[in-house]
Coordinates of C-alpha atoms in Angstrom, one line a residue:
M1 CA 26.2 -6.2 -19.0
G2 CA 25.6 -3.2 -16.9
K3 CA 25.9 -3.0 -13.1
K4 CA 22.6 -3.8 -11.4
G5 CA 20.9 -2.4 -8.3
I6 CA 17.6 -2.4 -6.5
L7 CA 15.3 0.5 -5.6
L8 CA 12.6 -0.2 -2.9
V9 CA 9.8 2.3 -3.3
N10 CA 7.1 3.1 -0.7
L11 CA 4.5 5.8 -0.3
G12 CA 6.4 8.4 1.6
S13 CA 5.9 10.6 4.7
P14 CA 6.3 14.2 5.9
R15 CA 9.7 15.3 7.0
S16 CA 8.4 16.0 10.5
T17 CA 5.1 16.4 12.3
S18 CA 5.0 20.1 11.9
V19 CA 1.9 21.5 10.3
E20 CA 4.0 23.1 7.5
D21 CA 5.8 19.8 6.6
V22 CA 2.6 17.9 6.7
K23 CA 0.9 20.5 4.4
E24 CA 3.8 20.3 2.0
Y25 CA 3.6 16.5 1.9
L26 CA -0.2 16.5 1.5
D27 CA 0.1 19.0 -1.4
E28 CA 2.4 16.7 -3.3
F29 CA 0.4 13.6 -2.5
L30 CA -3.1 14.9 -3.2
M31 CA -2.1 16.9 -6.3
D32 CA -1.0 13.7 -8.0
E33 CA -3.5 13.1 -10.8
K34 CA -3.4 9.4 -10.1
V35 CA -4.6 10.0 -6.5
I36 CA -7.2 12.6 -7.1
D37 CA -8.0 12.2 -10.8
Y38 CA -9.8 15.5 -11.5
R39 CA -8.6 18.0 -14.1
W40 CA -5.8 20.2 -12.7
F41 CA -8.0 23.2 -12.0
F42 CA -10.7 21.3 -10.1
R43 CA -8.0 19.2 -8.3
S44 CA -6.2 22.4 -7.2
L45 CA -9.5 24.0 -6.1
L46 CA -10.3 21.0 -4.0
V47 CA -6.8 20.3 -2.6
R48 CA -5.4 23.8 -2.2
G49 CA -8.6 25.7 -1.8
I50 CA -10.3 23.4 0.7
I51 CA -8.3 20.4 2.0
L52 CA -5.0 22.1 2.7
R53 CA -6.8 24.9 4.5
T54 CA -8.3 22.6 7.1
R55 CA -6.6 19.2 7.2
P56 CA -2.9 19.7 7.9
P57 CA -3.3 20.5 11.7
K58 CA -5.4 17.4 12.2
S59 CA -3.1 15.2 10.1
A60 CA 0.0 16.6 12.0
A61 CA -1.6 15.7 15.3
A62 CA -2.3 12.2 14.0
Y63 CA 1.4 11.8 12.8
K64 CA 2.6 12.9 16.3
T65 CA 0.8 9.8 17.8
V66 CA 2.8 7.4 15.6
W67 CA 6.1 9.2 15.2
T68 CA 9.1 7.5 16.7
N69 CA 12.5 8.7 18.0
E70 CA 13.9 7.6 14.6
G71 CA 11.3 9.4 12.6
S72 CA 8.4 8.3 10.4
P73 CA 7.5 4.6 11.0
L74 CA 7.0 4.1 7.3
I75 CA 10.5 5.4 6.4
V76 CA 12.1 3.8 9.4
I77 CA 10.7 0.4 8.5
T78 CA 11.6 0.7 4.8
K79 CA 15.2 1.5 5.8
K80 CA 15.2 -1.6 8.0
I81 CA 14.0 -3.7 5.0
Q82 CA 16.8 -2.2 2.9
Q83 CA 19.5 -2.9 5.5
K84 CA 18.4 -6.5 6.1
L85 CA 18.0 -7.2 2.3
Q86 CA 21.5 -5.7 1.7
K87 CA 23.0 -8.4 3.8
L88 CA 21.4 -11.1 1.6
V89 CA 22.2 -9.7 -1.9
E90 CA 25.4 -8.5 -3.6
V91 CA 23.9 -5.6 -5.6
P92 CA 23.5 -2.1 -4.1
I93 CA 20.1 -1.2 -2.7
E94 CA 18.5 2.2 -2.1
I95 CA 15.1 3.4 -1.1
G96 CA 12.8 6.0 -2.6
M97 CA 9.4 7.4 -1.8
R98 CA 6.7 8.4 -4.2
Y99 CA 6.1 11.6 -2.3
A100 CA 8.7 13.7 -0.3
E101 CA 12.2 12.5 0.5
P102 CA 14.1 10.4 -0.1
S103 CA 12.4 10.7 -3.5
I104 CA 12.5 8.2 -6.4
E105 CA 14.9 10.6 -8.1
T106 CA 17.2 10.6 -5.1
G107 CA 17.2 6.8 -4.9
I108 CA 18.0 6.5 -8.6
R109 CA 20.8 9.0 -8.3
K110 CA 22.4 7.2 -5.3
L111 CA 22.4 4.0 -7.4
T112 CA 23.8 5.6 -10.5
D113 CA 26.5 7.3 -8.4
Q114 CA 27.6 3.7 -7.6
G115 CA 27.8 2.9 -11.3
V116 CA 24.4 1.2 -11.5
T117 CA 22.9 1.2 -15.0
E118 CA 20.2 -1.4 -14.6
I119 CA 17.7 -1.0 -11.8
V120 CA 15.1 -3.4 -10.4
L121 CA 12.4 -1.1 -8.9
F122 CA 10.1 -2.7 -6.4
P123 CA 6.9 -0.8 -5.6
L124 CA 6.1 -2.2 -2.1
Y125 CA 2.4 -2.7 -2.8
P126 CA 1.0 -6.2 -3.0
Q127 CA -2.1 -5.2 -5.1
Y128 CA -2.2 -3.1 -8.3
A129 CA -3.9 0.3 -8.1
M130 CA -3.7 3.5 -10.1
S131 CA -2.8 5.5 -6.9
T132 CA 0.0 3.2 -5.9
T133 CA 1.8 0.9 -8.4
E134 CA 0.8 2.9 -11.5
T135 CA 1.9 6.3 -10.1
V136 CA 5.2 4.9 -8.9
V137 CA 6.0 3.5 -12.4
D138 CA 4.8 6.7 -14.1
K139 CA 7.0 8.8 -11.8
A140 CA 10.0 6.6 -12.2
E141 CA 9.7 6.7 -16.0
E142 CA 9.4 10.5 -15.9
V143 CA 12.5 10.8 -13.8
R144 CA 14.4 8.3 -16.0
K145 CA 13.6 10.0 -19.3
K146 CA 14.4 13.5 -17.8
S147 CA 17.5 12.8 -15.8
F148 CA 18.8 9.3 -16.4
P149 CA 18.2 8.4 -20.0
G150 CA 21.0 5.8 -20.1
I151 CA 19.7 3.5 -17.4
K152 CA 17.2 0.6 -17.7
I153 CA 14.5 0.0 -15.1
S154 CA 12.7 -3.3 -14.6
Y155 CA 9.6 -3.4 -12.3
V156 CA 8.6 -6.0 -9.8
Q157 CA 4.9 -6.8 -10.6
P158 CA 2.1 -6.9 -8.0
F159 CA 2.5 -10.0 -5.9
Y160 CA -0.9 -10.4 -4.2
N161 CA -1.3 -13.9 -5.6
R162 CA 2.3 -15.2 -5.3
E163 CA 2.4 -18.3 -3.1
I164 CA 5.6 -17.1 -1.4
Y165 CA 3.9 -13.9 -0.3
I166 CA 0.7 -15.6 0.7
D167 CA 2.6 -18.2 2.8
C168 CA 4.6 -15.3 4.4
L169 CA 1.5 -13.3 5.2
A170 CA -0.5 -16.2 6.5
E171 CA 2.3 -17.3 8.8
S172 CA 2.7 -13.8 10.1
I173 CA -1.0 -13.6 10.9
R174 CA -1.1 -17.1 12.4
E175 CA 1.6 -16.1 14.9
K176 CA -0.2 -13.0 16.0
L177 CA -3.8 -14.1 15.9
P178 CA -5.4 -14.4 19.3
E179 CA -6.6 -17.8 20.4
N180 CA -10.3 -16.7 20.8
F181 CA -11.7 -14.4 18.1
D182 CA -15.2 -14.0 16.6
A183 CA -14.0 -12.6 13.3
L184 CA -10.8 -11.7 11.4
Q185 CA -11.2 -8.5 9.4
F186 CA -9.1 -7.7 6.4
S187 CA -9.0 -3.9 6.0
Y188 CA -7.6 -2.7 2.7
H189 CA -7.0 0.9 1.7
G190 CA -9.9 2.2 -0.4
V191 CA -10.0 3.8 -3.8
P192 CA -12.8 5.6 -5.7
E193 CA -14.9 3.2 -7.8
R194 CA -14.0 5.1 -10.9
H195 CA -10.3 4.2 -10.4
I196 CA -11.2 0.6 -10.9
Y197 CA -12.8 1.3 -14.2
K198 CA -10.1 3.7 -15.4
T199 CA -7.4 1.1 -14.8
D200 CA -9.2 -1.7 -16.8
P201 CA -8.0 -1.7 -20.4
T202 CA -10.2 -4.7 -21.1
K203 CA -13.4 -2.8 -20.3
T204 CA -14.8 -6.0 -18.8
C205 CA -14.9 -5.0 -15.1
N206 CA -18.3 -4.8 -13.4
L207 CA -18.0 -4.1 -9.7
N208 CA -21.4 -5.6 -9.1
D209 CA -20.4 -9.1 -10.0
C210 CA -16.9 -9.8 -11.4
C211 CA -14.5 -9.3 -8.4
T212 CA -15.3 -12.7 -6.9
R213 CA -15.4 -14.6 -10.1
E214 CA -12.7 -17.3 -10.6
D215 CA -11.4 -15.5 -13.7
N216 CA -12.1 -12.3 -15.7
P217 CA -9.9 -10.4 -18.1
S218 CA -10.0 -7.3 -15.8
H219 CA -8.5 -9.1 -12.7
Q220 CA -4.9 -8.3 -13.7
F221 CA -5.8 -4.6 -13.2
C222 CA -8.6 -4.7 -10.6
Y223 CA -7.5 -3.6 -7.1
R224 CA -10.7 -4.8 -5.5
H225 CA -10.5 -8.3 -7.0
Q226 CA -6.9 -8.6 -5.9
C227 CA -7.8 -7.6 -2.3
F228 CA -10.5 -10.3 -2.3
K229 CA -8.1 -12.8 -3.8
T230 CA -5.5 -12.0 -1.2
T231 CA -8.0 -12.6 1.6
E232 CA -9.3 -15.8 0.0
T233 CA -5.9 -17.4 -0.4
V234 CA -4.7 -16.4 3.1
I235 CA -7.7 -17.8 4.9
E236 CA -7.3 -21.0 3.0
K237 CA -3.7 -21.3 4.4
L238 CA -5.0 -20.4 7.8
N239 CA -7.9 -22.8 7.6
I240 CA -10.3 -20.2 8.8
P241 CA -13.9 -20.5 7.6
K242 CA -15.0 -17.7 5.3
S243 CA -17.9 -17.0 7.7
K244 CA -15.4 -15.8 10.3
T245 CA -13.7 -13.3 8.0
V246 CA -14.7 -9.8 6.8
V247 CA -13.2 -7.7 4.0
S248 CA -13.5 -3.9 4.1
F249 CA -11.9 -0.7 2.7
Q250 CA -10.6 2.2 4.7
S251 CA -9.3 5.8 4.3
R252 CA -11.9 7.2 1.9
L253 CA -11.7 10.9 1.1
G254 CA -14.5 13.2 -0.1
K255 CA -18.1 12.4 -1.2
D256 CA -17.4 10.3 -4.2
K257 CA -18.4 6.6 -4.2
W258 CA -15.5 4.5 -3.0
I259 CA -15.3 0.7 -3.1
E260 CA -17.3 -1.0 -0.4
P261 CA -17.8 -2.0 2.3
Y262 CA -16.3 0.8 4.3
T263 CA -14.1 -0.2 7.3
D264 CA -15.5 2.4 9.7
E265 CA -19.1 1.4 9.0
T266 CA -18.1 -2.3 9.3
L267 CA -16.5 -1.7 12.7
E268 CA -19.6 0.0 14.0
N269 CA -21.9 -2.8 12.7
L270 CA -20.0 -5.9 13.7
P271 CA -20.9 -5.8 17.4
K272 CA -24.5 -5.7 16.5
K273 CA -24.0 -9.0 14.6
G274 CA -22.5 -10.7 17.7
V275 CA -18.8 -10.0 17.0
K276 CA -17.3 -9.0 20.3
N277 CA -13.7 -10.2 19.8
L278 CA -12.2 -8.9 16.7
A279 CA -8.8 -9.3 15.1
I280 CA -7.9 -7.0 12.2
V281 CA -5.1 -6.9 9.6
C282 CA -4.2 -4.5 6.8
P283 CA -2.7 -6.4 3.9
A284 CA -2.7 -3.5 1.4
F285 CA 0.3 -2.3 3.4
V286 CA 3.6 -4.2 4.0
S287 CA 4.9 -1.5 6.4
D288 CA 3.0 0.0 9.4
C289 CA 2.2 3.7 8.9
L290 CA -0.3 6.3 9.8
E291 CA -3.2 4.4 8.1
T292 CA -2.5 1.3 10.2
L293 CA -1.1 2.6 13.5
E294 CA -3.5 5.5 13.9
E295 CA -6.5 5.0 11.7
I296 CA -7.0 1.4 12.5
S297 CA -5.2 0.6 15.7
V298 CA -6.4 3.8 17.5
E299 CA -9.5 5.2 15.7
G300 CA -10.7 1.8 14.6
R301 CA -10.4 0.4 18.1
E302 CA -12.4 3.3 19.5
E303 CA -15.1 2.8 16.9
F304 CA -15.4 -0.9 17.6
L305 CA -15.4 -0.7 21.3
H306 CA -17.8 2.2 21.4
A307 CA -20.2 0.2 19.2
G308 CA -20.3 -2.6 21.8
G309 CA -17.2 -4.7 21.0
E310 CA -15.1 -6.1 23.8
N311 CA -11.7 -7.0 22.5
F312 CA -9.9 -5.4 19.5
H313 CA -6.6 -6.9 18.3
Y314 CA -4.6 -5.2 15.6
I315 CA -2.2 -7.5 13.7
P316 CA 0.9 -5.5 12.6
C317 CA 2.1 -5.5 9.0
L318 CA 5.0 -7.6 7.7
N319 CA 7.4 -4.8 8.4
D320 CA 11.0 -6.1 8.6
E321 CA 10.2 -9.7 9.5
D322 CA 12.9 -12.1 8.3
R323 CA 10.4 -14.2 6.3
W324 CA 9.2 -11.1 4.5
I325 CA 12.8 -10.0 3.7
E326 CA 13.2 -13.5 2.0
V327 CA 10.1 -12.8 -0.1
V328 CA 11.5 -9.4 -1.2
K329 CA 14.8 -11.0 -2.0
T330 CA 13.2 -13.7 -4.2
L331 CA 11.0 -11.2 -6.1
C332 CA 13.9 -8.9 -6.7
E333 CA 16.2 -11.7 -7.8
E334 CA 13.6 -12.9 -10.3
Q335 CA 13.5 -9.5 -11.8
L336 CA 17.3 -9.1 -11.8
E337 CA 17.4 -12.2 -14.0
T338 CA 15.3 -10.5 -16.6
F339 CA 18.3 -8.3 -17.4
Y340 CA 20.3 -11.4 -18.3
L341 CA 17.7 -12.5 -20.7
V342 CA 17.5 -9.3 -22.7

């Protein structure tokens, strides 16, 4: 039996809020073929020829609004999860980011330096998507084969429908939900529609009608379905009528068709439908970051209030809540057990 360890993997963040650091981060992020899935020439033309010439100053300014004295909220929170989890388990734990530092390779190296040969890698994404879970696994396997051929890696699977996670998320929302609200909006990160079809090996997905079905072979790989399922099971736990809930998708990029409905358009339209008091949560993220703290809590608030809304209440992510740490512990320990069964 080899020595075991855990690697918690999140998206990543620029090293600082400087334009150059943000540009470097965006280059690595957007040049990932799992994020922008054009051929390299066209991806490079779009990213390096257009996006990186205009976007870094705006993104840097946005990062400055959420940056803390300790650094990037995403990395700070991931470190807090690591520290709390380490008090509950005996095996060593490190963190890695898919983009920038500390990288997945850095995290694996820190574990192997402690004698670890069997790693449970936990992609901190509840739902499966090509641009999140899949790219993390691909990168980890690339690093393993190139630099650490002697280690074994076992992966925690998407947990969007696990009861322990749903209970945890529902209770977290319940505690923060205002007493009077007209609607609870679930805003998930968006992906291009073509990503949904690309990740479906069963070729049975049809975005027009299968996401809300009880069962379909594609559901194991369908991000959109998994978002709907997360919402459905959470509101059942909260005993909130479906009529008082909204699902939408944020953060789209470019002119391609992304999964709908869009969060920004939804926020503009809800006041016209009589929704004046809105609560909103972002369950595609387990840690607050730029997309939640700035895009939703700041920009989203402005959009809703400007459209005629009166009260906008952002519900934070699970972050380092003790109940969430217990979920992480359980999911990791389940996967650690698989090494004993091999």
